[in-house]
Each structure stands twice: as C-alpha cells, then as structure tokens.
Coordinates of C-alpha atoms and ligand atoms in Angstrom, one line a residue:
Chain A
X1 CA 5.0 71.9 -94.7
X2 CA 5.7 71.0 -91.0
X3 CA 5.7 74.6 -90.0
X4 CA 2.8 75.2 -87.6
X5 CA 0.3 77.7 -88.8
X6 CA 0.7 80.7 -86.3
X7 CA -3.1 80.6 -85.6
X8 CA -6.0 78.7 -87.2
X9 CA -9.3 80.5 -88.2
X10 CA -11.1 77.5 -86.4
X11 CA -10.2 74.8 -84.0
X12 CA -12.5 72.0 -84.8
X13 CA -11.9 69.2 -82.3
X14 CA -14.0 67.1 -79.8
X15 CA -15.3 67.2 -76.3
X16 CA -15.3 63.7 -74.5
X17 CA -17.5 63.4 -71.6
X18 CA -15.7 60.9 -69.1
X19 CA -19.0 61.1 -67.0
X20 CA -21.3 59.4 -69.7
X21 CA -18.9 57.3 -71.6
X22 CA -19.7 53.6 -70.8
X23 CA -16.8 52.2 -72.6
X24 CA -18.9 50.4 -75.1
X25 CA -16.3 50.8 -77.8
X26 CA -18.6 52.0 -80.5
X27 CA -16.7 54.8 -81.3
X28 CA -13.6 52.8 -81.8
X29 CA -15.5 50.4 -83.9
X30 CA -17.1 52.9 -86.3
X31 CA -14.1 54.9 -86.8
X32 CA -12.3 51.6 -87.7
X33 CA -15.1 50.8 -90.0
X34 CA -15.4 54.2 -91.7
X35 CA -11.7 54.9 -92.0
X36 CA -11.2 51.5 -93.7
X37 CA -14.3 51.7 -96.0
X38 CA -14.6 55.3 -96.9
X39 CA -12.4 55.0 -99.8
X40 CA -10.6 58.3 -99.0
X41 CA -7.4 56.5 -98.1
X42 CA -5.8 53.1 -97.6
X43 CA -7.8 50.9 -94.9
X44 CA -6.7 50.5 -91.5
X45 CA -4.6 47.0 -91.4
X46 CA -5.8 44.2 -89.7
X47 CA -2.8 41.6 -89.2
X48 CA -3.2 37.9 -88.6
X49 CA -6.9 38.8 -87.7
X50 CA -7.9 35.2 -87.3
X51 CA -4.6 33.6 -86.0
X52 CA -2.8 33.7 -82.7
X53 CA -1.7 37.3 -82.4
X54 CA -4.4 39.4 -83.9
X55 CA -3.1 43.1 -84.1
X56 CA -4.5 46.0 -86.2
X57 CA -4.6 49.9 -86.6
X58 CA -7.2 51.8 -84.7
X59 CA -7.0 55.6 -84.3
X60 CA -9.5 55.5 -81.1
X61 CA -8.8 53.2 -78.1
X62 CA -10.9 53.1 -75.0
X63 CA -9.3 52.4 -71.8
X64 CA -10.9 51.8 -68.5
X65 CA -9.7 53.0 -65.1
X66 CA -10.4 52.8 -61.7
X67 CA -10.7 56.0 -59.6
X68 CA -10.8 55.4 -55.8
X69 CA -11.6 58.7 -54.0
X70 CA -10.3 59.3 -50.6
X71 CA -13.7 58.5 -49.1
X72 CA -16.4 56.5 -50.7
X73 CA -16.5 53.7 -53.3
X74 CA -14.3 53.2 -56.4
X75 CA -15.7 54.3 -59.7
X76 CA -14.8 53.0 -63.2
X77 CA -14.1 55.6 -65.8
X78 CA -13.8 54.8 -69.4
X79 CA -11.2 56.9 -71.3
X80 CA -11.4 57.0 -75.0
X81 CA -8.0 58.1 -76.6
X82 CA -7.3 59.5 -80.0
X83 CA -5.7 62.5 -81.7
X84 CA -6.4 65.9 -79.7
X85 CA -5.4 68.1 -83.0
X86 CA -2.9 70.0 -80.6
X87 CA -2.3 73.5 -81.4
X88 CA 1.6 73.1 -80.7
X89 CA 1.5 69.6 -82.2
X90 CA 5.0 68.1 -81.7
X91 CA 4.0 65.2 -84.2
X92 CA 4.0 67.8 -86.9
X93 CA 7.2 69.7 -86.5
X94 CA 9.4 66.7 -86.2
X95 CA 8.1 65.2 -89.8
X96 CA 11.3 65.3 -91.9
X97 CA 9.1 65.1 -95.3
X98 CA 6.4 67.4 -94.6
X99 CA 3.5 64.6 -94.7
X100 CA 2.3 65.6 -91.3
X101 CA 0.6 69.2 -91.3
X102 CA -1.8 71.3 -89.3
X103 CA -4.3 72.9 -91.5
X104 CA -4.5 76.7 -91.4
X105 CA -8.3 76.8 -91.9
X106 CA -9.7 74.5 -89.1
X107 CA -6.7 72.9 -87.1
X108 CA -6.8 69.6 -88.3
X109 CA -3.7 67.7 -88.1
X110 CA -3.3 65.2 -91.1
X111 CA -0.8 62.8 -92.6
X112 CA -0.3 63.0 -96.4
X113 CA 0.0 59.2 -97.0
X114 CA 1.7 59.8 -100.3
X115 CA 4.5 61.7 -98.8
X116 CA 5.0 59.7 -95.5
X117 CA 8.2 57.7 -95.2
X118 CA 7.1 55.6 -92.5
X119 CA 10.0 56.7 -90.0
X120 CA 7.7 56.6 -87.0
X121 CA 9.3 60.0 -85.5
X122 CA 6.1 61.7 -85.3
X123 CA 4.5 58.6 -83.1
X124 CA 7.6 59.0 -80.8
X125 CA 6.8 62.8 -80.4
X126 CA 2.9 62.4 -79.7
X127 CA 2.4 62.0 -75.7
X128 CA -0.8 60.5 -76.3
X129 CA 0.0 57.5 -78.4
X130 CA -2.4 58.8 -81.1
X131 CA -0.5 57.7 -84.1
X132 CA -0.2 54.2 -85.5
X133 CA 2.2 53.2 -88.2
X134 CA 0.1 50.8 -90.6
X135 CA 1.2 47.3 -90.6
X136 CA 0.2 46.6 -94.2
X137 CA 0.6 50.2 -95.7
X138 CA 3.9 51.1 -93.9
X139 CA 2.5 54.5 -93.5
X140 CA 1.5 56.8 -90.6
X141 CA -2.1 56.7 -89.7
X142 CA -4.1 58.9 -87.4
X143 CA -7.4 60.4 -86.8
X144 CA -8.4 62.8 -89.2
X145 CA -11.5 64.2 -87.4
X146 CA -13.2 62.7 -90.4
X147 CA -12.4 65.4 -92.6
X148 CA -14.0 63.4 -95.3
X149 CA -17.3 63.5 -93.5
X150 CA -17.8 66.9 -91.9
X151 CA -17.3 68.8 -95.2
X152 CA -19.0 65.8 -97.5
X153 CA -22.1 67.5 -99.2
X154 CA -23.0 63.9 -100.3
X155 CA -23.8 63.0 -97.1
X156 CA -27.1 64.2 -95.3
X157 CA -26.3 67.0 -92.9
X158 CA -26.9 65.0 -89.8
X159 CA -24.1 62.9 -90.6
X160 CA -21.6 65.5 -91.2
X161 CA -20.0 64.9 -87.9
X162 CA -17.1 62.5 -86.9
X163 CA -18.2 58.7 -87.1
X164 CA -17.2 58.2 -83.5
X165 CA -19.6 61.0 -82.5
X166 CA -22.3 59.7 -84.7
X167 CA -21.9 56.3 -83.2
X168 CA -21.7 57.1 -79.5
X169 CA -24.8 55.8 -77.7
X170 CA -24.6 58.0 -74.9
X171 CA -23.8 61.3 -76.5
X172 CA -20.4 61.3 -74.9
X173 CA -18.6 62.6 -77.7
X174 CA -19.5 66.4 -78.9
X175 CA -17.9 67.9 -82.1
X176 CA -17.5 71.6 -83.0
X177 CA -15.2 74.7 -83.0
X178 CA -13.2 75.1 -79.7
X179 CA -11.7 78.4 -80.9
X180 CA -15.4 80.1 -80.9
X181 CA -16.1 80.8 -77.0
X182 CA -20.0 80.9 -78.2
X183 CA -19.8 77.5 -79.6
X184 CA -22.1 74.6 -78.1
X185 CA -18.6 72.6 -77.3
X186 CA -16.8 75.7 -75.9
X187 CA -19.9 76.4 -73.3
X188 CA -19.8 72.7 -72.2
X189 CA -16.1 73.0 -71.7
X190 CA -16.7 76.3 -69.6
X191 CA -19.7 74.9 -67.9
X192 CA -18.4 71.3 -66.7
X193 CA -14.6 72.3 -66.3
X194 CA -13.2 70.7 -69.3
X195 CA -9.6 70.0 -69.0
X196 CA -6.5 69.4 -71.4
X197 CA -4.7 65.9 -71.3
X198 CA -1.0 66.1 -69.8
X199 CA -0.8 70.1 -70.1
X200 CA 3.0 69.9 -68.9
X201 CA 3.9 68.3 -72.5
X202 CA 3.1 71.8 -73.9
X203 CA 1.1 70.6 -76.7
X204 CA -2.1 72.7 -76.1
X205 CA -4.7 70.1 -77.0
X206 CA -8.0 71.3 -79.0
X207 CA -9.8 68.4 -77.7
X208 CA -11.0 68.8 -74.2
X209 CA -12.2 65.8 -71.5
X210 CA -14.8 66.5 -69.2
X211 CA -14.4 64.9 -65.8
X212 CA -17.0 62.5 -64.2
X213 CA -19.5 64.2 -62.0
X214 CA -19.7 63.4 -58.1
X215 CA -21.3 60.2 -57.5
X216 CA -24.0 60.5 -54.6
X217 CA -23.3 60.7 -51.0
X218 CA -20.2 58.4 -50.3
X219 CA -20.9 54.9 -49.0
X220 CA -24.5 54.8 -49.3
X221 CA -26.2 52.4 -51.7
X222 CA -28.7 54.2 -53.4
X223 CA -31.8 51.9 -52.6
X224 CA -31.4 52.1 -48.9
X225 CA -33.5 54.9 -48.0
X226 CA -36.4 53.2 -50.0
X227 CA -36.0 50.0 -48.2
X228 CA -35.9 51.6 -44.6
X229 CA -39.7 53.3 -45.2
X230 CA -42.3 50.6 -43.9
X231 CA -44.7 49.9 -46.7
X232 CA -48.2 50.0 -46.1
X233 CA -51.2 48.1 -48.2
X234 CA -50.9 44.7 -49.7
X235 CA -47.0 44.9 -49.8
X236 CA -47.1 45.7 -46.2
X237 CA -49.2 43.1 -45.1
X238 CA -47.1 40.5 -47.3
X239 CA -43.9 41.9 -45.7
X240 CA -45.5 41.4 -42.3
X241 CA -46.9 38.0 -42.9
X242 CA -43.5 36.6 -44.0
X243 CA -42.0 38.0 -41.1
X244 CA -44.3 36.2 -38.8
X245 CA -43.5 32.9 -40.5
Chain B
X1 CA 11.2 52.3 -76.6
X2 CA 11.7 49.4 -79.1
X3 CA 15.4 48.9 -79.8
X4 CA 15.6 48.5 -83.6
X5 CA 18.6 47.0 -84.8
X6 CA 18.7 49.3 -87.9
X7 CA 18.7 52.4 -85.9
X8 CA 21.5 51.1 -83.4
X9 CA 23.8 50.0 -86.0
X10 CA 23.1 53.3 -87.8
X11 CA 23.7 55.7 -84.7
X12 CA 26.8 53.7 -83.7
X13 CA 28.6 53.1 -86.8
X14 CA 27.9 56.4 -88.7
X15 CA 28.8 58.1 -85.1
X16 CA 32.2 56.6 -85.4
X17 CA 32.6 57.2 -88.9
X18 CA 31.7 60.9 -88.7
X19 CA 34.1 61.1 -85.9
X20 CA 37.0 59.8 -87.9
X21 CA 36.0 62.0 -90.7
X22 CA 36.2 65.0 -88.6
X23 CA 39.6 64.4 -87.2
X24 CA 40.8 63.8 -90.7
X25 CA 39.3 67.2 -92.0
X26 CA 41.1 69.0 -89.0
X27 CA 44.6 67.4 -89.7
X28 CA 44.6 66.2 -86.0
X29 CA 45.8 63.1 -87.6
X30 CA 48.4 64.8 -89.9
X31 CA 47.2 65.3 -93.8
X32 CA 48.0 61.9 -95.2
X33 CA 48.4 61.9 -98.9
X34 CA 48.2 59.1 -101.7
X35 CA 47.9 55.6 -100.5
X36 CA 48.4 56.4 -96.8
X37 CA 45.1 58.5 -97.1
X38 CA 43.2 55.9 -98.6
X39 CA 42.6 53.6 -95.5
X40 CA 41.3 56.3 -93.1
X41 CA 39.2 57.9 -95.6
X42 CA 37.6 54.6 -96.7
X43 CA 36.8 53.4 -93.3
X44 CA 35.3 56.9 -92.2
X45 CA 33.2 57.2 -95.4
X46 CA 32.4 53.6 -95.2
X47 CA 31.4 53.5 -91.8
X48 CA 29.2 56.7 -92.1
X49 CA 27.8 55.5 -95.5
X50 CA 27.0 51.8 -93.8
X51 CA 25.1 53.5 -91.1
X52 CA 23.0 55.7 -93.2
X53 CA 22.3 52.4 -95.5
X54 CA 21.1 50.8 -92.2
X55 CA 18.9 53.4 -91.2
X56 CA 17.0 53.1 -94.2
X57 CA 15.8 49.8 -93.2
X58 CA 14.0 51.6 -90.3
X59 CA 11.8 53.2 -92.8
X60 CA 8.3 52.0 -93.8
X61 CA 8.5 53.6 -97.4
X62 CA 12.4 53.8 -98.1
X63 CA 11.8 54.5 -101.6
X64 CA 10.5 58.0 -100.5
X65 CA 13.6 58.7 -98.5
X66 CA 14.7 61.5 -100.7
X67 CA 11.6 63.7 -99.2
X68 CA 13.4 63.8 -96.0
X69 CA 15.6 66.4 -97.3
X70 CA 12.9 68.9 -97.2
X71 CA 11.9 69.8 -93.7
X72 CA 15.2 71.1 -92.4
X73 CA 13.5 74.4 -90.9
X74 CA 11.7 72.3 -88.5
X75 CA 12.6 68.8 -88.3
X76 CA 16.0 67.4 -86.8
X77 CA 15.9 64.5 -88.6
X78 CA 15.5 66.4 -91.8
X79 CA 18.6 68.3 -90.6
X80 CA 20.5 65.2 -90.0
X81 CA 19.8 64.0 -93.6
X82 CA 20.8 67.4 -95.2
X83 CA 24.0 67.6 -92.9
X84 CA 25.0 64.2 -93.7
X85 CA 24.8 64.6 -97.3
X86 CA 26.6 68.0 -97.2
X87 CA 29.3 66.1 -95.0
X88 CA 29.8 63.7 -98.0
X89 CA 29.4 66.2 -100.7
X90 CA 32.6 68.0 -99.0
X91 CA 34.6 64.9 -97.7
X92 CA 34.7 62.9 -101.1
X93 CA 36.6 65.6 -103.0
X94 CA 39.1 66.2 -100.2
X95 CA 39.4 62.3 -99.8
X96 CA 39.9 62.2 -103.8
X97 CA 42.4 65.1 -103.8
X98 CA 44.4 63.3 -100.9
X99 CA 44.3 59.9 -102.3
X100 CA 44.3 60.3 -106.1
X101 CA 46.5 63.5 -106.4
X102 CA 48.4 63.4 -103.3
X103 CA 46.9 66.7 -102.3
X104 CA 45.0 67.2 -99.4
X105 CA 42.6 70.2 -99.4
X106 CA 42.6 71.8 -95.9
X107 CA 39.8 74.3 -96.5
X108 CA 37.4 71.6 -97.6
X109 CA 38.8 69.3 -94.9
X110 CA 37.9 71.9 -92.2
X111 CA 34.3 72.6 -93.6
X112 CA 33.9 68.9 -93.7
X113 CA 34.9 68.5 -90.0
X114 CA 32.7 71.1 -89.0
X115 CA 29.7 69.4 -91.1
X116 CA 30.5 65.8 -89.5
X117 CA 30.4 67.2 -86.0
X118 CA 27.0 69.0 -86.8
X119 CA 25.7 65.8 -88.4
X120 CA 26.5 63.8 -85.1
X121 CA 24.8 66.4 -82.9
X122 CA 21.3 66.5 -85.0
X123 CA 21.1 62.8 -84.9
X124 CA 21.4 63.2 -80.9
X125 CA 19.0 66.2 -81.0
X126 CA 16.4 63.8 -82.8
X127 CA 16.3 62.1 -79.5
X128 CA 17.1 64.8 -77.1
X129 CA 14.2 67.0 -78.2
X130 CA 11.6 64.4 -77.3
X131 CA 9.5 65.8 -74.4
X132 CA 7.6 62.4 -74.3
X133 CA 10.5 60.3 -73.2
X134 CA 12.1 62.0 -70.4
X135 CA 15.2 59.7 -70.3
X136 CA 16.4 61.2 -73.6
X137 CA 15.2 64.9 -73.2
X138 CA 18.6 65.7 -71.1
X139 CA 22.0 67.0 -72.2
X140 CA 23.6 63.8 -71.6
X141 CA 22.2 62.5 -74.7
X142 CA 24.0 64.9 -76.7
X143 CA 27.2 64.4 -74.4
X144 CA 27.3 60.8 -74.9
X145 CA 26.6 61.0 -78.9
X146 CA 29.4 63.7 -79.5
X147 CA 31.8 61.7 -77.0
X148 CA 31.2 58.4 -78.5
X149 CA 32.1 60.0 -82.2
X150 CA 35.1 61.2 -80.6
X151 CA 36.2 58.1 -78.9
X152 CA 35.3 56.1 -82.2
X153 CA 37.1 58.4 -84.3
X154 CA 40.3 58.8 -82.2
X155 CA 40.4 55.1 -81.8
X156 CA 40.2 54.5 -85.5
X157 CA 42.6 57.2 -86.1
X158 CA 45.0 55.6 -83.8
X159 CA 45.6 58.7 -81.7
X160 CA 46.8 57.8 -78.0
X161 CA 46.2 61.0 -75.9
X162 CA 43.1 62.2 -77.5
X163 CA 41.7 58.6 -77.5
X164 CA 42.1 58.5 -73.8
X165 CA 40.6 62.1 -73.4
X166 CA 37.8 61.0 -75.5
X167 CA 37.2 57.9 -73.6
X168 CA 37.1 59.6 -70.2
X169 CA 34.7 61.9 -71.6
X170 CA 32.6 59.1 -72.9
X171 CA 32.7 57.1 -69.6
X172 CA 31.4 60.4 -67.6
X173 CA 28.6 61.2 -69.9
X174 CA 27.6 57.5 -70.2
X175 CA 27.6 57.4 -66.3
X176 CA 25.8 60.7 -66.2
X177 CA 23.1 59.6 -68.7
X178 CA 22.3 56.4 -66.6
X179 CA 22.2 58.3 -63.6
X180 CA 20.0 61.3 -64.7
X181 CA 17.7 58.8 -66.3
X182 CA 17.1 56.5 -63.6
X183 CA 14.6 58.7 -62.0
X184 CA 11.6 56.9 -63.1
X185 CA 8.6 58.9 -64.7
X186 CA 6.6 58.2 -61.3
X187 CA 9.2 60.2 -59.2
X188 CA 9.0 62.6 -61.8
X189 CA 5.6 63.4 -60.6
X190 CA 3.6 61.6 -63.6
X191 CA 1.5 58.6 -63.3
X192 CA -2.0 57.5 -64.5
X193 CA -3.5 60.1 -62.6
X194 CA -1.8 62.9 -64.4
X195 CA -2.0 61.3 -67.8
X196 CA -5.8 61.1 -67.7
X197 CA -6.2 64.3 -65.5
X198 CA -8.2 62.0 -63.1
X199 CA -5.7 62.1 -60.3
X200 CA -7.5 65.1 -58.5
X201 CA -10.5 62.8 -58.0
X202 CA -8.7 60.0 -56.2
X203 CA -6.1 57.2 -56.7
X204 CA -6.4 56.1 -60.4
X205 CA -5.3 52.6 -61.5
X206 CA -5.6 51.1 -65.0
X207 CA -8.6 48.4 -65.0
X208 CA -8.5 47.1 -68.4
X209 CA -6.5 48.1 -71.2
X210 CA -8.0 49.3 -74.5
X211 CA -7.4 46.2 -76.4
X212 CA -5.9 42.6 -75.6
X213 CA -4.1 42.1 -79.2
X214 CA -0.8 44.0 -79.8
X215 CA -0.7 47.5 -81.4
X216 CA 2.0 49.5 -82.8
X217 CA 2.1 51.8 -79.9
X218 CA 2.6 49.2 -77.5
X219 CA 5.4 47.6 -79.5
X220 CA 7.1 50.7 -80.3
X221 CA 6.8 52.6 -77.2
X222 CA 6.1 50.6 -74.4
X223 CA 9.2 48.3 -74.3
X224 CA 9.8 46.5 -71.1
X225 CA 13.5 45.5 -70.1
X226 CA 14.3 43.8 -67.0
X227 CA 16.2 45.7 -64.4
X228 CA 18.7 43.1 -63.6
X229 CA 19.6 42.4 -67.0
X230 CA 19.7 46.1 -67.7
X231 CA 22.4 46.7 -64.9
X232 CA 24.5 43.9 -66.1
X233 CA 24.5 44.9 -69.7
X234 CA 25.5 48.5 -68.7
X235 CA 28.7 47.0 -66.9
X236 CA 29.2 44.8 -70.1
X237 CA 28.9 48.1 -72.4
X238 CA 31.1 50.1 -70.0
X239 CA 34.0 47.8 -70.0
X240 CA 33.9 47.2 -73.8
X241 CA 33.1 50.8 -74.8
X242 CA 35.5 52.6 -72.3
X243 CA 37.6 50.7 -69.8
X244 CA 39.1 48.0 -72.0
X245 CA 39.9 50.5 -74.9
X246 CA 41.6 52.9 -72.6
X247 CA 43.4 50.2 -71.2
X248 CA 44.6 48.8 -74.5
X249 CA 45.9 52.2 -75.9
X250 CA 47.4 53.4 -72.6
X251 CA 51.1 54.4 -72.7
X252 CA 53.5 51.3 -72.3
X253 CA 51.5 48.9 -74.7
X254 CA 51.8 48.4 -78.1
X255 CA 51.1 50.4 -81.1
X256 CA 48.7 49.7 -84.0
X257 CA 47.8 46.3 -82.9
X258 CA 46.6 47.7 -79.7
X259 CA 44.4 50.2 -81.5
X260 CA 43.2 47.4 -84.1
X261 CA 41.8 45.5 -81.1
X262 CA 40.5 48.7 -79.1
X263 CA 38.4 50.1 -81.7
X264 CA 36.4 47.1 -82.4
X265 CA 36.0 46.3 -78.9
X266 CA 34.7 50.0 -78.2
X267 CA 32.3 49.8 -81.0
X268 CA 30.9 46.6 -79.7
X269 CA 30.4 48.2 -76.4
X270 CA 28.7 51.1 -77.8
X271 CA 26.1 48.8 -79.6
X272 CA 25.2 47.5 -76.2
X273 CA 25.1 51.0 -74.7
X274 CA 22.9 52.2 -77.6
X275 CA 20.6 49.2 -77.1
X276 CA 20.3 50.1 -73.6
X277 CA 19.7 54.0 -74.7
X278 CA 16.5 52.6 -76.3
X279 CA 15.4 49.8 -74.4
X280 CA 15.6 51.7 -71.1
X281 CA 13.8 54.9 -72.3
X282 CA 10.2 55.3 -71.2
X283 CA 7.8 57.0 -73.3
X284 CA 4.8 58.8 -71.2
X285 CA 2.0 57.0 -73.2
X286 CA 3.1 53.9 -71.1
X287 CA 1.4 55.8 -68.0
X288 CA -2.2 54.9 -70.2
X289 CA -1.3 51.2 -69.6
X290 CA -0.1 51.3 -66.2
X291 CA 3.7 51.6 -67.2
X292 CA 6.3 54.0 -66.1
Ligands
SF4_301 S1 -2.7 64.2 -80.2 FE1 -0.5 63.6 -80.9 S2 -0.9 63.2 -83.2 FE2 -2.7 64.4 -82.1 S3 -1.8 66.6 -82.8 FE3 -1.4 66.1 -80.8 S4 0.7 65.1 -80.7 FE4 -0.1 65.0 -82.8
SF4_302 S1 6.1 58.7 -90.1 FE1 5.7 59.8 -92.0 S2 4.2 61.3 -91.1 FE2 5.6 60.7 -89.4 S3 7.4 61.9 -89.3 FE3 7.9 60.3 -90.4 S4 7.4 61.0 -92.5 FE4 6.3 62.2 -91.2

C-alpha cells in the first residue's frame, strides 16, 4: 500500500559524519557486496563490467566536494549519498503498484521486487537520486537499511548493523533509532548540529548529516609554530653547523 | 530528464485521441450514426489505445502492468491507468451503439467525455506533481496537456472555430511553459551548496563525481540538451503544432483536406514539443553532479 503510515514506532536510519568520512568508498563496496550476495533479493547488476562502458547498480554513491570558506584554504568534503528513509517519502506515494512502501514499525522504505513494474516514477520523485532501476532485473533497487542484517538472528550481534556502517574504517556512519531522543544517534545529531538534505523538498528525511568541524586557524600551516622554535641539543648544533656552510 | 520515445508517443497520441473522444461524447461534432460514426470513433480509440500500448514499452516489467490499477488513492499514474480503462469501458459501448445500431447514447457519451478529460489531466499531474523537477511543477504543465488534447481533438474532428480557439490556447500555454521553465535551478536559489547543506561553510564545487562509469540516475535524470539546439526545436515545434495548423484551417481555405494536412502537422509539432518537455527538464539530483 503506497499510503504513508501516519507515524512510525521507530525511525531507523543513519547519521553520516562529513567530518570524518575520508571518501574511501568502503561503504559503497560493502553495500554492493552484501546486496548482491546476501540472497535476500536479486543481485545488483553490473553491465558491460569488462567492456568499454561499464555501469552498474549501486545503492550508495560517495561524491567529493570542495568547500572554499570566505577566509582560509579550501577543504575537501566527501559526501556519501543513499536513501534517507524519508518520513514523507514522495517515492512511495507515486508508486502505482504498491511495490514501494514505508514500514509502520521501523520507518524503513522498501521495494517489493515481485510487485514492481519498473515504471521508474519513484526514482523521478526522489530528490536524492537514491533509487536505481536495475539494468538486469528491470525492477527498482534501493537501500534497505540492510533489513536482512539488522534483524538477522543468524548473525553475531555485532554484525546486526547495515553493511556500510560495519565497513566504514573511520566510524563515519552511525545506525540507530532517530525517533528516540535518547538514542546515541539522536544525541550525536543534537551535539553536532546534524541537518537534513534539501529540506525545501518537504521529504522530512530520517537520515541526518553532521557538518565538517572548523579546521584550525585559517591560513596557518599546522607545523609552522614547531618550526619557529629554535631547537637545542644535537639537532640545534646540526642546524647551526649546516647554516654556517 | 531522459526523453523516452515510448512516453513521448504515448502522451501525444493518447492526448489527441482522448481529446477527440471527449468531443464525440459531448456531441460538439454532432452525433454521427452508422458508418459515419466509424471513422471518428476508430480514430479516437485507435490513437488513445496506441498511446497506451506505447507506454507499456517504458516499463521494465510490462507483464505486471495490471498491478498499476491498485494504488489510485495516492498515485497519479495509477489514477491515469484506472481513468483510461474507465474511458474505454464507457466509450466502446457508445461507439458500438452509434456505428452498429445507428443509435448514439448521449448519456454514455457525456460520461466518456468527462472521463477522457480526467485521463489527460491525470497524465499531466504525473509530471506536475514532481517537486524534484521545477520545470514541470507548474500550472502550465496541466495547461499544455489539456490544450494539446483540445487542439488535437478539434483538428481531428474537423471543427474550424473550436480548433482555432484550442490552438490559440495551446500557443499561449506552450509559450508560458517555456518562459516559466527558463528560470534555471540556480536562480531559484538551489545549487551544490543547498543540495549538500555545506553552503553555509563556503563556496561548494563538485570535485570528483561519485563514479566514473554511467548510472541509471545520470542517464534518466541528468539529460543535457544544447541550448541553441533547444531554441531551434522550440521554434519548429511552435510552427508545426500551432501556427501552420491554425493557418491551414483558418476561414477562406479548403475543407476536410486542410484538416487532413493540419492534424498530422500538429501531432508532429507536439512530438517535438513533448521531446523538449522532457529533455529540457532539470532534476534536482543534478545538483550533486554540478548540473542545474
Ligand atoms: S531518500 Fe529518496 S528513495 Fe529514500 S525515502 Fe527519501 S525519497 Fe524515497
Ligand atoms: S518502479 Fe516499481 S517501485 Fe518504483 S514506482 Fe514503479 S512500480 Fe513502484
């Protein structure tokens, strides 16, 4: 049913830290791997993988942006982009078949692949480009928040998180219930000023992004103060000796 | 947005077909009976039906198309499917009674007219509802689709004054749609800074895209069309869809032959206009790729 649940018991989702993400693509790769090999649904297609124009389905894509502040040097910000499991998900209400739905119990937005006609309308309706029509399966694919991991009793408890969260080497991805103000993810969002993507689209995303922290005093190289102090001892003698040459 | 041939054919052909069926239903083109009714009803049903068949080619899984009739409470695409089927269910008996029994059924005719107009309206709303595509989310989208159906219908029905009025409205609607849409995303205050939420920190510039290969999102939603190319095509579309048909059917010229030439010219022009409707429409996801 493509009517949205009025409210959900939980709002499971991700908090993505743009300060610590190093753009290594581990999340994108592990997502692809889990969602192709888990057996819960058809694998994510790779088309022309060894040919001239390889293309494939990914549920998570990591962009890189350059941000130049009014003063100080430019910084690079890596920016993972995936489904935000929106509370007012426009992708769900446009679906003509009921294949797209949002779960009332935990707020996860899913596609029933057996009911999808591959019309692509939901992908048009998503502002974030989070849905991709699979080139082999001809049905819509999207992030499932690893619904086949997080409730999976066959996995050790430490592994019952989305594959991207598990793979991230810098801990830039956090998983939890954003409807519970006391949860670790909610406290993180409050402490770091987590924000919504494209709030003007009215989607009310569950996932939040944490802004990069300010970087040092502007314009100063971090090693400069150390270099300024005159060294003593052997190094000082060597420095003075070299100076005299 | 990617201009898919199947959707362009569908919206143009079925729009004109439903327009003609609506006119036949209201009796605006008289209530033809017997074999005189065959050609207009066959034309209307044929165009509307051919459009619907073309639209199925756009689906990844056309064999499941029946499922699209279930979600009419929320989905404009589902409403369109239901309304199109309902239109056929009402028009076909009226057509059969008109042709075979020479007894038109005005009650069914009017019901069919209302349903046909509603079908075209719901097709337009599929696009007009998309907040992600600013060029579409505008009243001119609905106006263009309805005026095009009226113009196509009146030209096919051979009604001089209604055709001229509908062509006039179509001209205004097309011009207004192009004008309103030419405000690019950037001037609407959206750029990579607002899309990433990083704009408050400084100037945001895409440094490296998320992938070097192609993707469904890029192909489907980040179609780029040359500006000069688009301008020329707009002129051609306007001439073919509005100006030439109006000149041909204007008073003082020939009868049915003028309409027989004007109608296909108009449909050709609308195909070009509909191609632009898709090709020129920017989706906000392009902001993450430095477009828009
Ligand atoms: S991010 Fe896109 S696909 Fe995910 S719920 Fe929101 S609108 Fe739907
Ligand atoms: S592509 Fe599938 S999930 Fe998306 S709107 Fe169409 S039927 Fe629904």
